[in-house]
PDB file of C-alpha atoms and ligand atoms in Angstrom:
ATOM      1  CA  MET A  17      -0.029  -0.005  -0.130  1.00 85.00           C
ATOM      2  CA  LYS A  18       2.653   2.595   1.277  1.00 92.00           C
ATOM      3  CA  ASP A  19       4.845   1.496  -1.855  1.00 95.00           C
ATOM      4  CA  GLN A  20       1.788   1.873  -4.322  1.00 95.00           C
ATOM      5  CA  PHE A  21       1.080   5.506  -3.398  1.00 96.00           C
ATOM      6  CA  ILE A  22       4.862   6.750  -4.026  1.00 97.00           C
ATOM      7  CA  GLU A  23       4.931   4.606  -6.968  1.00 97.00           C
ATOM      8  CA  MET A  24       2.202   6.753  -8.297  1.00 97.00           C
ATOM      9  CA  MET A  25       3.742   9.919  -7.068  1.00 98.00           C
ATOM     10  CA  ASN A  26       6.672   9.009  -9.089  1.00 97.00           C
ATOM     11  CA  PHE A  27       4.824   8.124 -12.148  1.00 98.00           C
ATOM     12  CA  ARG A  28       2.923  11.482 -12.062  1.00 98.00           C
ATOM     13  CA  HIS A  29       5.132  14.122 -13.998  1.00 98.00           C
ATOM     14  CA  ALA A  30       4.601  17.090 -15.960  1.00 98.00           C
ATOM     15  CA  CYS A  31       3.849  15.377 -19.300  1.00 98.00           C
ATOM     16  CA  LYS A  32       4.448  17.562 -22.030  1.00 98.00           C
ATOM     17  CA  VAL A  33       3.264  15.854 -25.167  1.00 98.00           C
ATOM     18  CA  PHE A  34       0.519  13.099 -25.260  1.00 98.00           C
ATOM     19  CA  ASP A  35       0.160  10.150 -27.701  1.00 98.00           C
ATOM     20  CA  GLU A  36      -2.676  11.175 -29.832  1.00 97.00           C
ATOM     21  CA  ASN A  37      -3.737   7.587 -30.873  1.00 97.00           C
ATOM     22  CA  ARG A  38      -4.635   6.820 -27.131  1.00 98.00           C
ATOM     23  CA  LYS A  39      -7.851   8.139 -25.616  1.00 98.00           C
ATOM     24  CA  ILE A  40      -8.853   7.915 -22.097  1.00 98.00           C
ATOM     25  CA  SER A  41     -12.084   5.675 -21.505  1.00 98.00           C
ATOM     26  CA  ASP A  42     -15.216   7.350 -20.316  1.00 98.00           C
ATOM     27  CA  ASP A  43     -15.158   5.443 -17.301  1.00 98.00           C
ATOM     28  CA  ASP A  44     -11.611   6.227 -16.427  1.00 98.00           C
ATOM     29  CA  PHE A  45     -12.189  10.015 -17.034  1.00 98.00           C
ATOM     30  CA  ASN A  46     -15.184   9.981 -14.642  1.00 98.00           C
ATOM     31  CA  TYR A  47     -12.903   8.428 -11.911  1.00 98.00           C
ATOM     32  CA  ILE A  48     -10.502  11.387 -12.301  1.00 99.00           C
ATOM     33  CA  LEU A  49     -13.630  13.703 -12.204  1.00 99.00           C
ATOM     34  CA  GLU A  50     -14.723  12.155  -9.130  1.00 99.00           C
ATOM     35  CA  SER A  51     -11.662  12.600  -7.347  1.00 98.00           C
ATOM     36  CA  ALA A  52     -12.233  16.559  -8.123  1.00 99.00           C
ATOM     37  CA  ARG A  53     -15.870  16.130  -6.999  1.00 98.00           C
ATOM     38  CA  LEU A  54     -14.643  14.490  -3.745  1.00 98.00           C
ATOM     39  CA  SER A  55     -11.990  16.952  -2.925  1.00 98.00           C
ATOM     40  CA  PRO A  56     -12.221  19.034   0.336  1.00 98.00           C
ATOM     41  CA  SER A  57     -12.918  22.866   0.142  1.00 98.00           C
ATOM     42  CA  SER A  58     -13.248  25.411   2.984  1.00 98.00           C
ATOM     43  CA  PHE A  59     -16.319  25.216   4.706  1.00 97.00           C
ATOM     44  CA  GLY A  60     -17.368  22.752   1.924  1.00 98.00           C
ATOM     45  CA  PHE A  61     -18.391  25.431  -0.450  1.00 98.00           C
ATOM     46  CA  GLU A  62     -16.908  24.017  -3.493  1.00 98.00           C
ATOM     47  CA  PRO A  63     -15.651  27.184  -5.121  1.00 98.00           C
ATOM     48  CA  TRP A  64     -15.036  25.512  -8.594  1.00 98.00           C
ATOM     49  CA  HIS A  65     -16.370  24.469 -11.861  1.00 98.00           C
ATOM     50  CA  PHE A  66     -14.732  22.085 -14.455  1.00 99.00           C
ATOM     51  CA  LEU A  67     -14.957  22.763 -18.267  1.00 99.00           C
ATOM     52  CA  VAL A  68     -13.991  19.628 -20.331  1.00 98.00           C
ATOM     53  CA  VAL A  69     -12.768  21.214 -23.474  1.00 98.00           C
ATOM     54  CA  GLN A  70     -12.724  18.391 -26.194  1.00 98.00           C
ATOM     55  CA  ASP A  71     -13.861  20.441 -29.254  1.00 98.00           C
ATOM     56  CA  PRO A  72     -10.304  20.943 -31.162  1.00 98.00           C
ATOM     57  CA  ALA A  73     -11.593  24.632 -32.381  1.00 98.00           C
ATOM     58  CA  LEU A  74     -12.063  25.569 -28.734  1.00 98.00           C
ATOM     59  CA  ARG A  75      -8.555  24.354 -28.113  1.00 98.00           C
ATOM     60  CA  GLU A  76      -7.036  26.196 -30.812  1.00 98.00           C
ATOM     61  CA  LYS A  77      -8.555  29.582 -29.501  1.00 98.00           C
ATOM     62  CA  LEU A  78      -6.970  28.694 -25.987  1.00 98.00           C
ATOM     63  CA  LYS A  79      -3.726  27.680 -27.546  1.00 98.00           C
ATOM     64  CA  GLU A  80      -3.351  31.444 -28.724  1.00 98.00           C
ATOM     65  CA  PHE A  81      -3.182  32.505 -25.105  1.00 98.00           C
ATOM     66  CA  THR A  82      -1.868  29.483 -23.579  1.00 98.00           C
ATOM     67  CA  TRP A  83       2.086  29.337 -23.969  1.00 98.00           C
ATOM     68  CA  GLY A  84       2.471  26.566 -21.271  1.00 98.00           C
ATOM     69  CA  ALA A  85       0.275  24.105 -23.302  1.00 98.00           C
ATOM     70  CA  GLN A  86       1.523  24.134 -26.752  1.00 98.00           C
ATOM     71  CA  GLY A  87       2.266  20.469 -26.808  1.00 98.00           C
ATOM     72  CA  THR A  88      -0.862  19.265 -24.630  1.00 98.00           C
ATOM     73  CA  LEU A  89      -3.508  21.358 -26.035  1.00 98.00           C
ATOM     74  CA  PRO A  90      -3.366  19.634 -29.462  1.00 98.00           C
ATOM     75  CA  THR A  91      -2.588  16.023 -28.267  1.00 98.00           C
ATOM     76  CA  ALA A  92      -4.285  15.714 -24.713  1.00 98.00           C
ATOM     77  CA  SER A  93      -7.017  13.119 -24.536  1.00 98.00           C
ATOM     78  CA  HIS A  94      -9.045  15.224 -22.127  1.00 98.00           C
ATOM     79  CA  PHE A  95      -8.250  18.880 -21.034  1.00 99.00           C
ATOM     80  CA  ILE A  96      -9.878  20.703 -18.380  1.00 99.00           C
ATOM     81  CA  VAL A  97     -10.050  24.358 -17.920  1.00 99.00           C
ATOM     82  CA  THR A  98     -10.814  24.847 -14.114  1.00 99.00           C
ATOM     83  CA  LEU A  99     -12.828  27.837 -13.257  1.00 99.00           C
ATOM     84  CA  VAL A 100     -12.974  29.451  -9.469  1.00 99.00           C
ATOM     85  CA  ARG A 101     -15.908  31.285  -8.384  1.00 98.00           C
ATOM     86  CA  THR A 102     -15.318  34.963  -7.779  1.00 98.00           C
ATOM     87  CA  ALA A 103     -16.038  37.149  -4.968  1.00 98.00           C
ATOM     88  CA  LYS A 104     -19.592  37.966  -5.939  1.00 97.00           C
ATOM     89  CA  THR A 105     -20.419  34.453  -5.153  1.00 97.00           C
ATOM     90  CA  MET A 106     -18.133  33.382  -2.479  1.00 98.00           C
ATOM     91  CA  ARG A 107     -18.929  36.212  -0.320  1.00 98.00           C
ATOM     92  CA  PHE A 108     -20.537  35.148   2.994  1.00 98.00           C
ATOM     93  CA  ASP A 109     -23.834  37.021   2.204  1.00 97.00           C
ATOM     94  CA  SER A 110     -24.259  35.736  -1.425  1.00 98.00           C
ATOM     95  CA  ASP A 111     -27.134  33.419  -2.851  1.00 98.00           C
ATOM     96  CA  TYR A 112     -24.484  30.643  -3.488  1.00 98.00           C
ATOM     97  CA  ILE A 113     -23.470  30.495  -0.154  1.00 98.00           C
ATOM     98  CA  GLU A 114     -26.939  30.423   1.315  1.00 98.00           C
ATOM     99  CA  ASN A 115     -28.147  27.619  -1.402  1.00 98.00           C
ATOM    100  CA  MET A 116     -24.923  25.621  -0.776  1.00 98.00           C
ATOM    101  CA  MET A 117     -25.797  25.479   3.152  1.00 98.00           C
ATOM    102  CA  ALA A 118     -29.728  24.652   2.409  1.00 98.00           C
ATOM    103  CA  ASP A 119     -29.465  22.352  -0.618  1.00 98.00           C
ATOM    104  CA  VAL A 120     -26.320  20.497  -0.386  1.00 98.00           C
ATOM    105  CA  HIS A 121     -25.371  20.749   3.243  1.00 98.00           C
ATOM    106  CA  HIS A 122     -28.939  20.324   4.182  1.00 98.00           C
ATOM    107  CA  ILE A 123     -28.653  22.836   7.391  1.00 98.00           C
ATOM    108  CA  PRO A 124     -31.771  24.007   8.877  1.00 98.00           C
ATOM    109  CA  GLU A 125     -32.756  27.789   8.706  1.00 97.00           C
ATOM    110  CA  GLU A 126     -31.510  28.388  12.413  1.00 97.00           C
ATOM    111  CA  GLY A 127     -28.093  26.771  11.747  1.00 97.00           C
ATOM    112  CA  ARG A 128     -27.662  28.561   8.640  1.00 98.00           C
ATOM    113  CA  ILE A 129     -27.900  31.707  10.083  1.00 98.00           C
ATOM    114  CA  GLN A 130     -25.390  30.916  12.769  1.00 98.00           C
ATOM    115  CA  ARG A 131     -22.972  29.470  10.243  1.00 97.00           C
ATOM    116  CA  LYS A 132     -23.329  32.434   7.734  1.00 98.00           C
ATOM    117  CA  GLU A 133     -22.148  34.806  10.840  1.00 98.00           C
ATOM    118  CA  PHE A 134     -19.388  32.393  11.502  1.00 97.00           C
ATOM    119  CA  TYR A 135     -18.210  32.543   7.908  1.00 97.00           C
ATOM    120  CA  ARG A 136     -18.533  36.175   7.760  1.00 98.00           C
ATOM    121  CA  GLY A 137     -16.350  36.496  10.976  1.00 98.00           C
ATOM    122  CA  PHE A 138     -13.840  34.313   9.103  1.00 98.00           C
ATOM    123  CA  GLN A 139     -13.936  36.194   6.076  1.00 98.00           C
ATOM    124  CA  GLU A 140     -13.973  39.541   7.263  1.00 97.00           C
ATOM    125  CA  ASN A 141     -11.465  39.264  10.392  1.00 97.00           C
ATOM    126  CA  ASP A 142      -9.607  35.987  10.479  1.00 97.00           C
ATOM    127  CA  PHE A 143      -8.401  36.054   7.008  1.00 96.00           C
ATOM    128  CA  LYS A 144      -9.068  39.610   5.701  1.00 97.00           C
ATOM    129  CA  LEU A 145     -10.706  38.245   2.732  1.00 98.00           C
ATOM    130  CA  LEU A 146     -13.209  41.034   2.090  1.00 97.00           C
ATOM    131  CA  ASP A 147     -10.273  43.527   1.781  1.00 95.00           C
ATOM    132  CA  SER A 148     -10.697  43.223  -2.128  1.00 97.00           C
ATOM    133  CA  ASP A 149     -12.564  40.783  -4.517  1.00 97.00           C
ATOM    134  CA  LYS A 150      -9.098  39.752  -5.802  1.00 97.00           C
ATOM    135  CA  THR A 151      -8.127  38.532  -2.215  1.00 98.00           C
ATOM    136  CA  LEU A 152     -11.518  36.514  -2.022  1.00 98.00           C
ATOM    137  CA  LEU A 153     -10.758  35.145  -5.453  1.00 98.00           C
ATOM    138  CA  ASP A 154      -7.335  34.283  -4.808  1.00 98.00           C
ATOM    139  CA  TRP A 155      -8.406  32.452  -1.457  1.00 98.00           C
ATOM    140  CA  ALA A 156     -11.005  30.570  -3.418  1.00 98.00           C
ATOM    141  CA  ALA A 157      -8.482  29.564  -6.220  1.00 98.00           C
ATOM    142  CA  LYS A 158      -6.109  28.141  -3.580  1.00 98.00           C
ATOM    143  CA  GLN A 159      -8.723  25.232  -2.944  1.00 98.00           C
ATOM    144  CA  THR A 160      -9.232  24.563  -6.749  1.00 98.00           C
ATOM    145  CA  TYR A 161      -5.600  23.338  -6.714  1.00 99.00           C
ATOM    146  CA  ILE A 162      -6.658  20.957  -4.231  1.00 98.00           C
ATOM    147  CA  ALA A 163      -8.948  19.126  -6.552  1.00 99.00           C
ATOM    148  CA  LEU A 164      -5.824  19.597  -9.313  1.00 99.00           C
ATOM    149  CA  ALA A 165      -3.706  17.653  -7.040  1.00 98.00           C
ATOM    150  CA  ASN A 166      -6.342  14.763  -6.552  1.00 98.00           C
ATOM    151  CA  MET A 167      -7.114  14.645 -10.218  1.00 99.00           C
ATOM    152  CA  MET A 168      -3.464  13.956 -10.993  1.00 98.00           C
ATOM    153  CA  SER A 169      -3.135  11.704  -8.358  1.00 98.00           C
ATOM    154  CA  ALA A 170      -6.209   9.513  -9.395  1.00 98.00           C
ATOM    155  CA  ALA A 171      -4.955   9.776 -13.017  1.00 98.00           C
ATOM    156  CA  ALA A 172      -1.560   8.571 -12.059  1.00 98.00           C
ATOM    157  CA  PHE A 173      -2.746   5.334 -10.075  1.00 98.00           C
ATOM    158  CA  ILE A 174      -4.636   4.342 -13.023  1.00 98.00           C
ATOM    159  CA  LYS A 175      -1.446   5.015 -15.363  1.00 98.00           C
ATOM    160  CA  ILE A 176      -2.787   8.116 -16.953  1.00 98.00           C
ATOM    161  CA  ASP A 177      -0.422  10.846 -17.259  1.00 98.00           C
ATOM    162  CA  SER A 178      -1.401  14.805 -16.724  1.00 98.00           C
ATOM    163  CA  CYS A 179       0.207  18.128 -16.973  1.00 98.00           C
ATOM    164  CA  PRO A 180      -0.865  20.961 -14.717  1.00 99.00           C
ATOM    165  CA  ILE A 181      -1.004  24.468 -16.578  1.00 99.00           C
ATOM    166  CA  GLU A 182      -0.621  28.058 -15.480  1.00 98.00           C
ATOM    167  CA  GLY A 183       1.243  29.137 -18.470  1.00 98.00           C
ATOM    168  CA  PHE A 184      -1.438  31.424 -20.072  1.00 98.00           C
ATOM    169  CA  LYS A 185      -2.686  34.987 -20.320  1.00 98.00           C
ATOM    170  CA  ALA A 186      -5.521  35.092 -17.739  1.00 98.00           C
ATOM    171  CA  GLU A 187      -7.050  38.104 -18.889  1.00 98.00           C
ATOM    172  CA  GLN A 188      -7.197  36.951 -22.481  1.00 98.00           C
ATOM    173  CA  VAL A 189      -8.658  33.598 -21.287  1.00 98.00           C
ATOM    174  CA  ASN A 190     -11.232  34.875 -19.167  1.00 98.00           C
ATOM    175  CA  GLN A 191     -12.583  36.975 -22.247  1.00 98.00           C
ATOM    176  CA  LEU A 192     -12.513  34.012 -24.374  1.00 98.00           C
ATOM    177  CA  LEU A 193     -14.569  32.099 -21.773  1.00 98.00           C
ATOM    178  CA  ALA A 194     -16.877  35.130 -21.946  1.00 98.00           C
ATOM    179  CA  THR A 195     -17.224  35.053 -25.842  1.00 98.00           C
ATOM    180  CA  ASP A 196     -16.770  31.405 -26.696  1.00 98.00           C
ATOM    181  CA  PHE A 197     -17.570  29.299 -23.638  1.00 98.00           C
ATOM    182  CA  ASN A 198     -20.984  31.450 -22.659  1.00 98.00           C
ATOM    183  CA  ILE A 199     -19.221  31.750 -19.055  1.00 98.00           C
ATOM    184  CA  ASP A 200     -20.651  34.737 -17.260  1.00 98.00           C
ATOM    185  CA  THR A 201     -17.156  35.958 -15.835  1.00 98.00           C
ATOM    186  CA  SER A 202     -18.591  37.991 -13.016  1.00 98.00           C
ATOM    187  CA  LEU A 203     -19.391  34.459 -11.337  1.00 98.00           C
ATOM    188  CA  TYR A 204     -16.515  32.667 -12.526  1.00 98.00           C
ATOM    189  CA  GLN A 205     -12.665  33.234 -13.543  1.00 98.00           C
ATOM    190  CA  VAL A 206      -9.863  30.777 -15.082  1.00 98.00           C
ATOM    191  CA  ALA A 207      -8.136  29.428 -12.203  1.00 99.00           C
ATOM    192  CA  TYR A 208      -5.855  26.814 -14.021  1.00 99.00           C
ATOM    193  CA  MET A 209      -5.829  24.217 -16.943  1.00 99.00           C
ATOM    194  CA  VAL A 210      -4.944  20.447 -16.851  1.00 99.00           C
ATOM    195  CA  ALA A 211      -4.416  18.247 -19.510  1.00 99.00           C
ATOM    196  CA  PHE A 212      -4.816  14.147 -19.452  1.00 99.00           C
ATOM    197  CA  GLY A 213      -3.871  11.557 -21.698  1.00 98.00           C
ATOM    198  CA  TYR A 214      -1.030   8.976 -22.503  1.00 98.00           C
ATOM    199  CA  ARG A 215       2.670   9.795 -22.463  1.00 98.00           C
ATOM    200  CA  LYS A 216       4.326   9.871 -25.767  1.00 97.00           C
ATOM    201  CA  ASP A 217       8.000   9.845 -24.364  1.00 96.00           C
ATOM    202  CA  PRO A 218       9.615   8.487 -21.534  1.00 97.00           C
ATOM    203  CA  GLN A 219       9.560  10.882 -18.458  1.00 96.00           C
ATOM    204  CA  ASN A 220      12.712  12.740 -17.334  1.00 95.00           C
ATOM    205  CA  GLU A 221      14.429  11.890 -14.123  1.00 95.00           C
ATOM    206  CA  LYS A 222      12.766  13.749 -11.044  1.00 96.00           C
ATOM    207  CA  THR A 223      14.751  16.856  -9.764  1.00 97.00           C
ATOM    208  CA  ARG A 224      13.632  17.688  -6.192  1.00 98.00           C
ATOM    209  CA  GLN A 225      15.496  19.200  -3.277  1.00 98.00           C
ATOM    210  CA  LYS A 226      16.477  17.014  -0.184  1.00 98.00           C
ATOM    211  CA  LEU A 227      13.934  16.361   2.547  1.00 98.00           C
ATOM    212  CA  GLU A 228      16.108  18.011   5.183  1.00 98.00           C
ATOM    213  CA  ASP A 229      16.389  21.253   3.023  1.00 98.00           C
ATOM    214  CA  ILE A 230      12.767  21.762   3.080  1.00 98.00           C
ATOM    215  CA  VAL A 231      11.465  20.257   6.319  1.00 98.00           C
ATOM    216  CA  SER A 232      12.209  21.957   9.601  1.00 98.00           C
ATOM    217  CA  TRP A 233      11.422  20.200  13.009  1.00 98.00           C
ATOM    218  CA  TYR A 234      10.594  22.182  16.271  1.00 98.00           C
TER     219      TYR A 234
HETATM  220  C1  FMN B 309       0.645  25.251 -10.660  1.00 61.22           C
HETATM  221  C2  FMN B 309       1.492  24.767 -11.523  1.00 61.22           C
HETATM  222  C3  FMN B 309       1.442  25.174 -13.078  1.00 61.22           C
HETATM  223  C4  FMN B 309       2.367  24.549 -13.860  1.00 61.22           C
HETATM  224  N1  FMN B 309       2.003  25.089 -15.140  1.00 61.22           N
HETATM  225  C5  FMN B 309       2.786  24.673 -16.405  1.00 61.22           C
HETATM  226  C6  FMN B 309       2.594  24.922 -17.417  1.00 61.22           C
HETATM  227  O1  FMN B 309       1.816  25.838 -17.859  1.00 61.22           O
HETATM  228  N2  FMN B 309       2.970  24.197 -18.498  1.00 61.22           N
HETATM  229  C7  FMN B 309       3.954  23.143 -18.172  1.00 61.22           C
HETATM  230  O2  FMN B 309       4.432  22.398 -19.147  1.00 61.22           O
HETATM  231  N3  FMN B 309       4.405  22.637 -17.123  1.00 61.22           N
HETATM  232  C8  FMN B 309       3.509  23.469 -15.962  1.00 61.22           C
HETATM  233  N4  FMN B 309       3.822  22.970 -14.709  1.00 61.22           N
HETATM  234  C9  FMN B 309       4.445  21.785 -14.730  1.00 61.22           C
HETATM  235  C10 FMN B 309       5.826  21.960 -13.411  1.00 61.22           C
HETATM  236  O3  FMN B 309       6.795  22.738 -14.522  1.00 61.22           O
HETATM  237  C11 FMN B 309       6.427  20.793 -13.030  1.00 61.22           C
HETATM  238  O4  FMN B 309       5.295  20.218 -12.148  1.00 61.22           O
HETATM  239  C12 FMN B 309       7.541  20.873 -12.105  1.00 61.22           C
HETATM  240  O5  FMN B 309       8.684  21.251 -13.161  1.00 61.22           O
HETATM  241  C13 FMN B 309       8.006  19.518 -11.657  1.00 61.22           C
HETATM  242  O6  FMN B 309       8.099  18.565 -12.642  1.00 61.22           O
HETATM  243  P1  FMN B 309       7.312  17.253 -12.423  1.00 61.22           P
HETATM  244  O7  FMN B 309       5.783  17.650 -12.302  1.00 61.22           O
HETATM  245  O8  FMN B 309       7.532  16.428 -13.806  1.00 61.22           O
HETATM  246  O9  FMN B 309       7.715  16.355 -11.337  1.00 61.22           O
HETATM  247  C14 FMN B 309       2.940  23.535 -13.452  1.00 61.22           C
HETATM  248  C15 FMN B 309       3.003  23.135 -12.283  1.00 61.22           C
HETATM  249  C16 FMN B 309       2.274  23.374 -11.368  1.00 61.22           C
HETATM  250  C17 FMN B 309       2.068  22.942 -10.017  1.00 61.22           C
END
């Protein structure tokens, strides 16, 4: 068991080009998506949405602003653009938060009032998230990366390769989301992208610092 996990961690690498002839099965891709769905988030508010971009024309448009996926956008079996919910929906007093508590968490009204007040204190005082919309967006975006890690690990566990992607011009990608993906960018913005498929080339040797250089014990 322990060996299997480390083996999976070593198998995962940032795969730069995929074998175009190999497609991930629906069952396997749903397995990867399920690992995103089951990912933890602060207060359980799931500040994400996942766009699976399979249309070659849309991928081509993304490629124009995505320097970090020149080899993966055209060759990936599956390509995800992960969206993060904006301040408008992640604020303690938004309809989205109210609906999450009522419809998903099944919290009765009285409990919701208390929880909302607690969440307000957390956002306003503990983490000072209400200082600007960008602060709240960045906090929400951090959580979407937990889903990223889980998706890449789930994929590697079943021998599927991946590449996380932050190499893009966010402003232009957001504009494209509005014009070509019908996304309301006042509610969602791009967080990151991630490509999945099967490697074309052997992976490079892992380069990492030594454990003692990155861990301090007190
Ligand atoms: C948040 C994030 C963004 C990244 N963006 C890109 C990218 O745009 N393009 C790319 O080819 N690799 C990207 N990478 C991959 C890293 O360069 C890679 O994970 C790192 O060099 C370690 O190598 P390894 O993942 O193969 O072990 C990104 C990784 C992370 C975690």
